[in-house]
Amino acid sequence: GEYPRDVAMRHFRLAVIDYFRFFLGRFWRSASLESMEKKRGSKNTNLINRDPDAAMAFVATVDRFLTEYENEKSCVKAPEEE
């Protein structure tokens, strides 16, 4: 079977949202500029955990994906609304 690009991209965006949820709960509970600075040179630490600009870019991407998802969900009527 074929995996249509639009379906694959929707799954990718949902996966990114879920990845953010994981980072938010697991790694960013105590994140600060100071903690990121301490990790800055670590190649064994995800970039979004050691670079504030990368972290903010990730947040912006997730915000865009969440907005797309929310807009998608608002276009779908619940069965009782039909």
PDB file of C-alpha atoms in Angstrom:
ATOM      1  CA  GLY A   1       0.000   0.000   0.000  1.00  0.00           C
ATOM      2  CA  GLU A   2       0.873   3.580  -0.536  1.00  0.00           C
ATOM      3  CA  TYR A   3       1.413   6.043   2.303  1.00  0.00           C
ATOM      4  CA  PRO A   4       0.041   9.336   0.963  1.00  0.00           C
ATOM      5  CA  ARG A   5       2.265  12.346   1.625  1.00  0.00           C
ATOM      6  CA  ASP A   6      -0.525  14.389   3.239  1.00  0.00           C
ATOM      7  CA  VAL A   7      -1.241  11.551   5.681  1.00  0.00           C
ATOM      8  CA  ALA A   8       2.469  11.085   6.410  1.00  0.00           C
ATOM      9  CA  MET A   9       2.896  14.810   7.084  1.00  0.00           C
ATOM     10  CA  ARG A  10      -0.136  14.860   9.389  1.00  0.00           C
ATOM     11  CA  HIS A  11       1.357  11.951  11.327  1.00  0.00           C
ATOM     12  CA  PHE A  12       4.715  13.762  11.435  1.00  0.00           C
ATOM     13  CA  ARG A  13       3.103  16.926  12.860  1.00  0.00           C
ATOM     14  CA  LEU A  14       1.242  14.897  15.502  1.00  0.00           C
ATOM     15  CA  ALA A  15       4.489  13.119  16.398  1.00  0.00           C
ATOM     16  CA  VAL A  16       6.271  16.469  16.825  1.00  0.00           C
ATOM     17  CA  ILE A  17       3.463  17.650  19.121  1.00  0.00           C
ATOM     18  CA  ASP A  18       3.817  14.461  21.174  1.00  0.00           C
ATOM     19  CA  TYR A  19       7.617  14.811  21.272  1.00  0.00           C
ATOM     20  CA  PHE A  20       7.119  18.318  22.678  1.00  0.00           C
ATOM     21  CA  ARG A  21       4.761  16.948  25.330  1.00  0.00           C
ATOM     22  CA  PHE A  22       7.467  14.501  26.363  1.00  0.00           C
ATOM     23  CA  PHE A  23      10.183  17.162  26.532  1.00  0.00           C
ATOM     24  CA  LEU A  24       7.963  19.574  28.404  1.00  0.00           C
ATOM     25  CA  GLY A  25       7.188  17.037  31.111  1.00  0.00           C
ATOM     26  CA  ARG A  26      10.500  15.224  31.265  1.00  0.00           C
ATOM     27  CA  PHE A  27      13.272  17.717  30.552  1.00  0.00           C
ATOM     28  CA  TRP A  28      11.884  21.215  30.761  1.00  0.00           C
ATOM     29  CA  ARG A  29      10.325  21.102  34.223  1.00  0.00           C
ATOM     30  CA  SER A  30      13.483  22.618  35.653  1.00  0.00           C
ATOM     31  CA  ALA A  31      15.014  24.076  32.491  1.00  0.00           C
ATOM     32  CA  SER A  32      16.565  27.509  32.683  1.00  0.00           C
ATOM     33  CA  LEU A  33      19.029  29.572  30.716  1.00  0.00           C
ATOM     34  CA  GLU A  34      21.655  28.556  33.242  1.00  0.00           C
ATOM     35  CA  SER A  35      20.958  24.828  32.880  1.00  0.00           C
ATOM     36  CA  MET A  36      21.072  25.152  29.091  1.00  0.00           C
ATOM     37  CA  GLU A  37      24.351  27.036  29.270  1.00  0.00           C
ATOM     38  CA  LYS A  38      25.891  24.235  31.362  1.00  0.00           C
ATOM     39  CA  LYS A  39      24.913  21.739  28.637  1.00  0.00           C
ATOM     40  CA  ARG A  40      25.880  23.945  25.668  1.00  0.00           C
ATOM     41  CA  GLY A  41      29.005  21.957  24.701  1.00  0.00           C
ATOM     42  CA  SER A  42      27.486  18.519  25.265  1.00  0.00           C
ATOM     43  CA  LYS A  43      27.093  16.625  21.997  1.00  0.00           C
ATOM     44  CA  ASN A  44      25.155  13.996  23.965  1.00  0.00           C
ATOM     45  CA  THR A  45      22.355  16.433  24.817  1.00  0.00           C
ATOM     46  CA  ASN A  46      19.527  17.300  22.442  1.00  0.00           C
ATOM     47  CA  LEU A  47      19.981  20.755  20.914  1.00  0.00           C
ATOM     48  CA  ILE A  48      16.663  21.994  22.303  1.00  0.00           C
ATOM     49  CA  ASN A  49      17.967  21.218  25.810  1.00  0.00           C
ATOM     50  CA  ARG A  50      21.158  23.224  25.396  1.00  0.00           C
ATOM     51  CA  ASP A  51      20.346  26.118  23.081  1.00  0.00           C
ATOM     52  CA  PRO A  52      17.627  28.670  23.928  1.00  0.00           C
ATOM     53  CA  ASP A  53      17.204  29.713  20.276  1.00  0.00           C
ATOM     54  CA  ALA A  54      16.662  26.097  19.211  1.00  0.00           C
ATOM     55  CA  ALA A  55      14.213  25.606  22.085  1.00  0.00           C
ATOM     56  CA  MET A  56      12.212  28.679  21.069  1.00  0.00           C
ATOM     57  CA  ALA A  57      12.198  27.576  17.415  1.00  0.00           C
ATOM     58  CA  PHE A  58      10.839  24.191  18.553  1.00  0.00           C
ATOM     59  CA  VAL A  59       8.128  25.931  20.595  1.00  0.00           C
ATOM     60  CA  ALA A  60       7.171  28.060  17.570  1.00  0.00           C
ATOM     61  CA  THR A  61       6.975  24.985  15.336  1.00  0.00           C
ATOM     62  CA  VAL A  62       4.793  23.126  17.827  1.00  0.00           C
ATOM     63  CA  ASP A  63       2.584  26.189  18.225  1.00  0.00           C
ATOM     64  CA  ARG A  64       2.070  26.266  14.445  1.00  0.00           C
ATOM     65  CA  PHE A  65       1.336  22.528  14.326  1.00  0.00           C
ATOM     66  CA  LEU A  66      -1.115  22.783  17.245  1.00  0.00           C
ATOM     67  CA  THR A  67      -2.911  25.669  15.554  1.00  0.00           C
ATOM     68  CA  GLU A  68      -3.213  23.621  12.356  1.00  0.00           C
ATOM     69  CA  TYR A  69      -4.543  20.655  14.345  1.00  0.00           C
ATOM     70  CA  GLU A  70      -7.026  22.812  16.273  1.00  0.00           C
ATOM     71  CA  ASN A  71      -8.265  24.353  13.020  1.00  0.00           C
ATOM     72  CA  GLU A  72      -8.613  20.885  11.518  1.00  0.00           C
ATOM     73  CA  LYS A  73     -10.616  19.676  14.527  1.00  0.00           C
ATOM     74  CA  SER A  74     -12.874  22.757  14.478  1.00  0.00           C
ATOM     75  CA  CYS A  75     -13.834  21.966  10.872  1.00  0.00           C
ATOM     76  CA  VAL A  76     -15.104  18.507  11.831  1.00  0.00           C
ATOM     77  CA  LYS A  77     -18.660  18.501  13.181  1.00  0.00           C
ATOM     78  CA  ALA A  78     -19.560  16.258  16.059  1.00  0.00           C
ATOM     79  CA  PRO A  79     -22.298  13.711  15.218  1.00  0.00           C
ATOM     80  CA  GLU A  80     -24.810  15.516  17.432  1.00  0.00           C
ATOM     81  CA  GLU A  81     -24.224  18.771  15.498  1.00  0.00           C
ATOM     82  CA  GLU A  82     -25.258  17.307  12.143  1.00  0.00           C
TER      83      GLU A  82
END
